[in-house]
XYZ file of C-alpha atoms in Angstrom:
386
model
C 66.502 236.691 215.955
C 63.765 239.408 215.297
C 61.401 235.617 213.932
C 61.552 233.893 217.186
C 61.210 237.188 218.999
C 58.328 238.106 216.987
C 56.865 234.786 218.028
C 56.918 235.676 221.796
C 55.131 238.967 221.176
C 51.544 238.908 221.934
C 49.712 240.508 218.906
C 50.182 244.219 219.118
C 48.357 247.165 217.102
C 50.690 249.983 218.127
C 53.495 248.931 215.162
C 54.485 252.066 214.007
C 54.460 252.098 210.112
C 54.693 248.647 208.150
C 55.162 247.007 205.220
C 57.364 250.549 204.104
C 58.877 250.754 200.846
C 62.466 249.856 200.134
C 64.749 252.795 198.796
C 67.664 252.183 196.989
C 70.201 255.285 196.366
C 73.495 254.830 193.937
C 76.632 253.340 196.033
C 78.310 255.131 198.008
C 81.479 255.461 200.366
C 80.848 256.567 204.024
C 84.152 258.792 205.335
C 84.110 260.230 209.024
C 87.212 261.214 210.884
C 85.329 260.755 213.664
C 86.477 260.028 217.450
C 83.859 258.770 219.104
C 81.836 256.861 216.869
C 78.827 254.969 218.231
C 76.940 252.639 215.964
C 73.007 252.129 216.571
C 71.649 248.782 215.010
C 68.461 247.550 214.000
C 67.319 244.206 212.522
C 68.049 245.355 209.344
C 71.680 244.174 209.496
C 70.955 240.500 210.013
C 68.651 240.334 207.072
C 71.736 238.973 204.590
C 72.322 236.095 207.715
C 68.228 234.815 206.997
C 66.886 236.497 209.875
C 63.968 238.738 208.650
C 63.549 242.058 210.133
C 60.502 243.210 211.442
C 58.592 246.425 209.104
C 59.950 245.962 205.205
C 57.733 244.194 202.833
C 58.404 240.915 204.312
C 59.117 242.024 207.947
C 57.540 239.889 210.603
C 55.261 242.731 211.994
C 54.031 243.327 207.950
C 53.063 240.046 208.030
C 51.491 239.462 211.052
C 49.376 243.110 210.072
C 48.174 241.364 207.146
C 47.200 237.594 208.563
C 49.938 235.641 206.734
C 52.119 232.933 208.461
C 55.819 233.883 209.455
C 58.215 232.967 207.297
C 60.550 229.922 208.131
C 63.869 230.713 209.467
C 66.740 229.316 206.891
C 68.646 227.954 209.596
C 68.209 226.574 213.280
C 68.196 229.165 215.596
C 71.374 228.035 217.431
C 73.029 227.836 214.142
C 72.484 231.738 213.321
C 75.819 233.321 212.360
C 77.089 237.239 212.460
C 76.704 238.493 208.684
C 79.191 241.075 206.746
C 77.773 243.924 209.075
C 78.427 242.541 212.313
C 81.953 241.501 211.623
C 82.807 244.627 210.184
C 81.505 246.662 213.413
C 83.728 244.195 215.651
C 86.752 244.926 212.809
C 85.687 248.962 213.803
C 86.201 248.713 217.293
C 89.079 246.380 217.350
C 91.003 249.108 215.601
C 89.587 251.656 217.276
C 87.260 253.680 215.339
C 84.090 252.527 217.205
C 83.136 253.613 220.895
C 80.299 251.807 221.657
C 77.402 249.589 220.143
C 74.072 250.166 220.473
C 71.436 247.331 219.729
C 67.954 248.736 220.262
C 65.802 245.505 219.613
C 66.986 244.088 222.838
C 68.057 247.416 224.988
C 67.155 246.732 228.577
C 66.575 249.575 230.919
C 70.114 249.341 233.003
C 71.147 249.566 229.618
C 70.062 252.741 228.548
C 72.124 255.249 230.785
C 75.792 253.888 229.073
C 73.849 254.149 225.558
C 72.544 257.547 226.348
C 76.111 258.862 227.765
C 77.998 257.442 224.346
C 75.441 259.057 222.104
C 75.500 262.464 223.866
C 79.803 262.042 223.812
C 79.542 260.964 219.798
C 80.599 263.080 216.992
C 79.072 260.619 214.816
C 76.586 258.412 215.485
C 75.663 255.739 212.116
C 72.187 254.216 212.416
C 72.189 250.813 210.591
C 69.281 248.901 208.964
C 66.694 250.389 211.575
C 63.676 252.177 210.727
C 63.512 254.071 214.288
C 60.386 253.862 215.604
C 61.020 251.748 219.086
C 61.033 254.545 221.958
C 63.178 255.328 223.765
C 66.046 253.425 221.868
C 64.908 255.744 218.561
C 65.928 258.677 220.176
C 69.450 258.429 221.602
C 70.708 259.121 218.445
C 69.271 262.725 218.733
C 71.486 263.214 221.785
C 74.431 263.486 219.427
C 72.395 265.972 217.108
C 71.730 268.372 220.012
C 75.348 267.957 221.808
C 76.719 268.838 218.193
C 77.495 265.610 216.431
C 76.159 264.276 213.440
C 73.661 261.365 212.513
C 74.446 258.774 209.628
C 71.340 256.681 208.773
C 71.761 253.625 206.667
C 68.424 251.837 206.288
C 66.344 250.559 203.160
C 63.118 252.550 204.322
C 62.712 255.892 205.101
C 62.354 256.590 208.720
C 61.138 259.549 211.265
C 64.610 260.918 212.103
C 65.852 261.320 208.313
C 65.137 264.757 208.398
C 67.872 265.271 211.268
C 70.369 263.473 209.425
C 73.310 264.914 207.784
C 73.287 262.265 205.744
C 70.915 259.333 204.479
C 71.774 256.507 202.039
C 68.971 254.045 201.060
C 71.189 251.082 200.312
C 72.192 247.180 202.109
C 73.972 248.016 204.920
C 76.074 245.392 204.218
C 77.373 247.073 201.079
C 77.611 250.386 202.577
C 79.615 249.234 205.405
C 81.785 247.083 203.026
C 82.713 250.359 201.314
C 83.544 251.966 204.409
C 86.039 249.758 205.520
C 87.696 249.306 201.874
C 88.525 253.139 201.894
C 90.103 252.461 205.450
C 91.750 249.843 204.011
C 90.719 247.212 206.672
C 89.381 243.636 206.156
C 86.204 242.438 207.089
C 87.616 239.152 209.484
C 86.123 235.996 208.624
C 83.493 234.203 211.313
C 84.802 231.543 212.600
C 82.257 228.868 214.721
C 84.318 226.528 217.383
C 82.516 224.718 219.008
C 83.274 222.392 222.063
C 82.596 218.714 223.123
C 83.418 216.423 225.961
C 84.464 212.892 225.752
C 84.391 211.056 228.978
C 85.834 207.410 229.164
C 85.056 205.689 232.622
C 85.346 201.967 233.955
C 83.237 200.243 236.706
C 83.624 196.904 236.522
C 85.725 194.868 239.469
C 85.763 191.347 236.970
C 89.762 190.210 237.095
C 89.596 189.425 233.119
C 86.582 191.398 231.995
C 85.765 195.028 231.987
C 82.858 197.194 232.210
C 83.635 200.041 230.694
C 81.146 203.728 229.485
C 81.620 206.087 227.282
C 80.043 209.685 227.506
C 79.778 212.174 224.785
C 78.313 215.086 225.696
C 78.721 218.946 226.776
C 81.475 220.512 228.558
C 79.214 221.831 230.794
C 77.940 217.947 232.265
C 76.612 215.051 231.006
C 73.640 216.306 230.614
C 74.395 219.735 228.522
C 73.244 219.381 225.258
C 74.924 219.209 222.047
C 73.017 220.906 219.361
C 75.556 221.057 216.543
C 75.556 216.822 216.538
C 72.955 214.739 214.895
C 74.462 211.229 215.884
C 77.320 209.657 216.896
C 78.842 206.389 215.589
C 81.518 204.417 217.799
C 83.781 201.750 215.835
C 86.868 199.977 217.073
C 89.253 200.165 213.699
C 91.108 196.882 215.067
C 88.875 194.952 216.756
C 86.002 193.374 214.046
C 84.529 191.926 216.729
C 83.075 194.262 218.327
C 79.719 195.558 217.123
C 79.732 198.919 215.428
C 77.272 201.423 217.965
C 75.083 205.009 215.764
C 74.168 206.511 218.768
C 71.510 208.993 217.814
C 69.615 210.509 221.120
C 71.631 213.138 223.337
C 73.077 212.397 225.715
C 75.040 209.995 223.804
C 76.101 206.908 226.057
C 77.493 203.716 225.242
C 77.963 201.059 227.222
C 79.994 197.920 226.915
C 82.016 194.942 228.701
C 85.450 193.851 226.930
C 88.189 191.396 228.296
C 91.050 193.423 230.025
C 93.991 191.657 227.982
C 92.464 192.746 224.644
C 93.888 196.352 223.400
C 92.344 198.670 221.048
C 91.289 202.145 219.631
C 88.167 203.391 219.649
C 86.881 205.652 216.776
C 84.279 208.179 217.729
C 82.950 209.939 214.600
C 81.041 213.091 215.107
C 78.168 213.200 212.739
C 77.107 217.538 212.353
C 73.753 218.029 212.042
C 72.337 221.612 209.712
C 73.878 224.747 209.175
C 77.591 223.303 209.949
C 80.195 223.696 207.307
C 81.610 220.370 207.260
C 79.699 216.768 207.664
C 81.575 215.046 210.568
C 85.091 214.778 211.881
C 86.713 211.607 213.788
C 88.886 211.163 217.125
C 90.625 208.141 218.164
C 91.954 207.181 221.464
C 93.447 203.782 222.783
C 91.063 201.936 225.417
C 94.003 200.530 227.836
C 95.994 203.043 228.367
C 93.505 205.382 230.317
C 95.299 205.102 233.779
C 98.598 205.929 232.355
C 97.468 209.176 230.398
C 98.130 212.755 231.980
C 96.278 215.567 232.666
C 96.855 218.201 230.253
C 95.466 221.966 229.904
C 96.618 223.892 227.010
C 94.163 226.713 227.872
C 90.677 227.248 225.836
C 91.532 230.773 224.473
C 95.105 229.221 223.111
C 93.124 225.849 221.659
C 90.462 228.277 219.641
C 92.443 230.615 218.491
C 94.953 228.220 217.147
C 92.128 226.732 215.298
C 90.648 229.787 214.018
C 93.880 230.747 212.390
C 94.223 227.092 211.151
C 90.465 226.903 209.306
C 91.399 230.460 207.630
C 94.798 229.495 206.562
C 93.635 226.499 205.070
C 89.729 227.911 203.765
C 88.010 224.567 205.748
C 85.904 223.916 209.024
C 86.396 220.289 210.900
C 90.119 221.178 212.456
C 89.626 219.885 216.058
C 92.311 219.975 218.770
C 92.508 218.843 222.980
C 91.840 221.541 225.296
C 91.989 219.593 228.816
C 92.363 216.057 229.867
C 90.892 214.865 233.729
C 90.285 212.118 235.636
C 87.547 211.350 236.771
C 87.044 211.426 240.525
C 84.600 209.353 240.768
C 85.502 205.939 239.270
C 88.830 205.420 237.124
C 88.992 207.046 233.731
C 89.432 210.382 232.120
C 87.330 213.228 229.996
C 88.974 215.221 227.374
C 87.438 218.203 225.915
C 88.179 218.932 222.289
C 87.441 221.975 219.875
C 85.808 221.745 216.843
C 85.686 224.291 214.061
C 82.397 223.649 212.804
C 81.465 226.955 210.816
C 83.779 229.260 208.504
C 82.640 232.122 206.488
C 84.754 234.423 204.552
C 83.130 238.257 203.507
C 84.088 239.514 199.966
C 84.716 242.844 200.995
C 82.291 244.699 198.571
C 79.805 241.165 198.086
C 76.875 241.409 198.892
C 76.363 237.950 199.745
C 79.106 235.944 202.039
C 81.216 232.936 200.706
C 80.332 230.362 203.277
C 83.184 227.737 203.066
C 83.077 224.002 203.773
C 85.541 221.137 203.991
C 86.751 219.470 200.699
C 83.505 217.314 200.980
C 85.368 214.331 201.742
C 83.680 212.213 205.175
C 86.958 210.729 206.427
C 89.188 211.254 209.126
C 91.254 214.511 210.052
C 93.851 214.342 212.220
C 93.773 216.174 215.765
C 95.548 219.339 215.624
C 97.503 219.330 219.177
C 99.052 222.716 220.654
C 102.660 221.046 220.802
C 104.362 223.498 219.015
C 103.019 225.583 221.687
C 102.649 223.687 224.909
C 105.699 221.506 224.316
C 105.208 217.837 225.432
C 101.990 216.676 224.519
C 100.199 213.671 224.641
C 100.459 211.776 221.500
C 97.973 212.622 218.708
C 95.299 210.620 217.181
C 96.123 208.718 214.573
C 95.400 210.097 210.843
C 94.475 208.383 208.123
C-alpha cells in the first residue's frame, strides 16, 4: 500500500512532479488484437480499494511536499482487497490476452531483466494509473516503442512518456478497463477472501473421573501465528448450563478447563470478525468425548477454497466455512482441525465505478459447516445447524 510505504520513506526532495492535475477525457473503449500484451501498473489502480497513490492532489508525496499529515487508510492494512482493476488484469491473463505484469512501485532488481524481455517482446504495452517518473521501471515501456509495439497510457495526470504514446486516455482506470473487457465480452470475477483457522482440542489430565482438557484457537501456521481477521472469541457449551460461558479476547486464544469424564457435550466456538470483513462472526460445533474416536481427514486446501468460493458467489454471502484437515496431536491425546472461512466477497459491476461489496444477510447466528462430501465421499459428520 503506496500509505504505509510512504511511511517507511525517509523524506525525499527528488519527487518528480506533484500534486499534478487530474484529466478527465470522454469514455472510451480500449480494442487491441494484440499477442503479447504486457500491462505496467502504478498506484493509481488501487486508488478505488482506499489506498492513495502517491503524486495526484491528494497523493502521499503531495502531501508530505506541502507539511500536511497522511491521510488515514480506510481499512487495516491486512484487510486491503484487489479493486475492479486488479481482477480484471488476472481475468486478462487467465484467458490469455495478457503476457506478463509489471508493478513498478515494488520492482526489485532480479526483477527487471524478465520485465525488460516482455516489454521489448510486446506489441502492446498499457500503462495503468502511473504517472512514470520512477527510473528505471518508467522506461521499459519504451522498449516496446523502439522494438515496434505500441504504448497505451491510462492515467488521470499527464505524464513524461505521453508524447510516445499512440494513445492516451485521461480517465479511472477502473472504468477504462471495465470497458475493455465488456467489448471482449468477459466478466470481471468477483474477489473472494478465505481465510483459514486452526482449532486444536487437547487433554492432559490423568484424574479417573475428571478431565483436564485445552482448547487452542489460533493459526494454521502454530499456536502462536496470529489471527488478524478475529477480534474475540466466545466458547459456550449449548447443553451444558453449567458451565461458564468463556469471550476470549487476546490472541492466542486459549481456554482452559477441567470437566468430569462421564459428562458429554458440544462445544460452540463462535468466531467474532473484527473490520473490513463482510460478515460479523460464524459458529462451529464439535462434541467434547468423542475426540479419540474421530479420524483424520484431508480433503485438500485448494478443493476446500475453491468449493467455498463458488459457494459465497452462488449464494451473494461471506461466512461459508468448511474442514480442510483433521490430526492428532502427537503430543498428548486430541486432535486440530483446520477450517476455511470466507470472510470477504466483492462483486464488480462491470462498467461501476465503485464495487458492490457484499455481506451476509446481517443475521449473527449459526451457519452450518459446508463439508466436501459430495466430493470426498465419507466424511465426518457435520456440525450441527441451527
Amino acid at each position: 500500500m503506496s500509505l504505509g510505504y510512504a511511511e517507511k520513506l525517509s523524506y525525499r526532495e527528488d519527487l518528480g512532479n506533484v500534486g499534478m492535475s487530474e484529466l478527465f477525457d470522454p469514455s472510451d473503449i480500449l480494442q487491441s488484437k494484440s499477442k503479447h500484451l504486457v500491462a505496467f501498473t502504478g498506484a493509481g489502480i488501487s486508488t478505488s480499494c482506499g489506498i492513495p497513490d502517491f503524486r495526484g492532489p491528494t497523493g502521499i508525496w503531495t502531501l508530505q511536499r506541502e507539511g500536511k499529515p497522511l491521510p488515514k487508510a480506510e481499512m487495516p492494512f491486512h484487510r486491503a482487497m484487489p479493486g475492479l482493476t486488479h481482477m480484471a488484469l488476472a481475468e486478462l491473463e487467465k484467458v490469455g490476452f495478457l503476457k506478463f505484469v509489471i508493478s513498478q512501485d515494488a520492482l526489485p532488481p532480479k526483477e527487471i531483466n524478465p520485465a525488460e524481455k516482455h516489454c521489448k517482446m510486446a506489441d502492446l504495452v498499457i500503462c495503468l494509473g502511473t504517472s512514470l517518473q520512477i527510473t528505471p521501471a518508467c522506461n521499459l515501456p519504451l522498449k516496446s516503442v523502439r522494438a515496434g509495439g505500441k504504448l497505451v497510457i491510462i492515467n488521470l495526470q499527464a505524464t513524461p512518456k505521453d508524447k510516445k504514446a499512440a494513445l492516451v486516455i485521461h480517465g479511472q482506470v477502473d472504468q477504462v478497463i471495465a470497458g475493455v473487457l465488456k467489448c471482449l465480452n468477459l466478466k470481471i470475477p468477483p474477489f473472494v477472501r478465505v481465510d483459514r483457522v486452526r482449532i486444536s482440542l487437547s487433554f492432559s489430565s490423568k484424574k479417573k473421573r475428571a478431565m483436564k482438557w485445552k482448547l487452542r484457537i489460533s493459526g494454521v501456521h502454530g499456536f502462536k501465528a496470529p489471527l488478524p481477521f478475529l477480534e474475540s472469541v466466545e466458547v459456550s457449551f449449548p447443553d451444558r448450563p453449567d458451565l461458564k460461558i468463556a469471550v476470549l479476547k487476546k490472541q492466542p486464544f486459549l481456554l482452559i478447563r477441567e470437566t468430569l469424564r462421564s459428562k458429554s457435550f458440544i462445544i460452540s466456538v463462535k468466531l467474532n470478525f473484527g473490520e473490513g470483513c463482510g460478515c460479523s462472526s460464524v459458529e462451529l460445533d464439535f462434541p467434547m468425548d468423542s475426540q479419540d474416536a474421530m479420524e483424520d481427514f484431508d480433503y485438500g486446501l485448494e478443493n476446500v477454497i475453491q468449493s467455498l468460493r463458488n459457494r459465497a458467489v452462488e449464494f451473494s454471502t461471506c461466512g461459508h466455512v468448511s474442514p480442510i484437515l483433521r490430526k492428532r496431536i502427537s503430543e498428548s491425546i486430541g486432535t486440530f482441525t483446520d477450517y476455511a472461512v470466507v470472510t470477504s466477497l466483492v462483486k464488480h459491476e462491470c462498467i461501476a465505478l465503485k464495487p458492490v461489496v457484499l455481506t451476509s444477510n446481517g443475521i449473527t447466528g449459526k451457519r452450518c459447516i459446508e463439508s466436501l462430501e459430495d466430493e470426498a465421499g465419507d466424511s465426518p459428520k457435520r456440525a450441527r445447524e441451527s
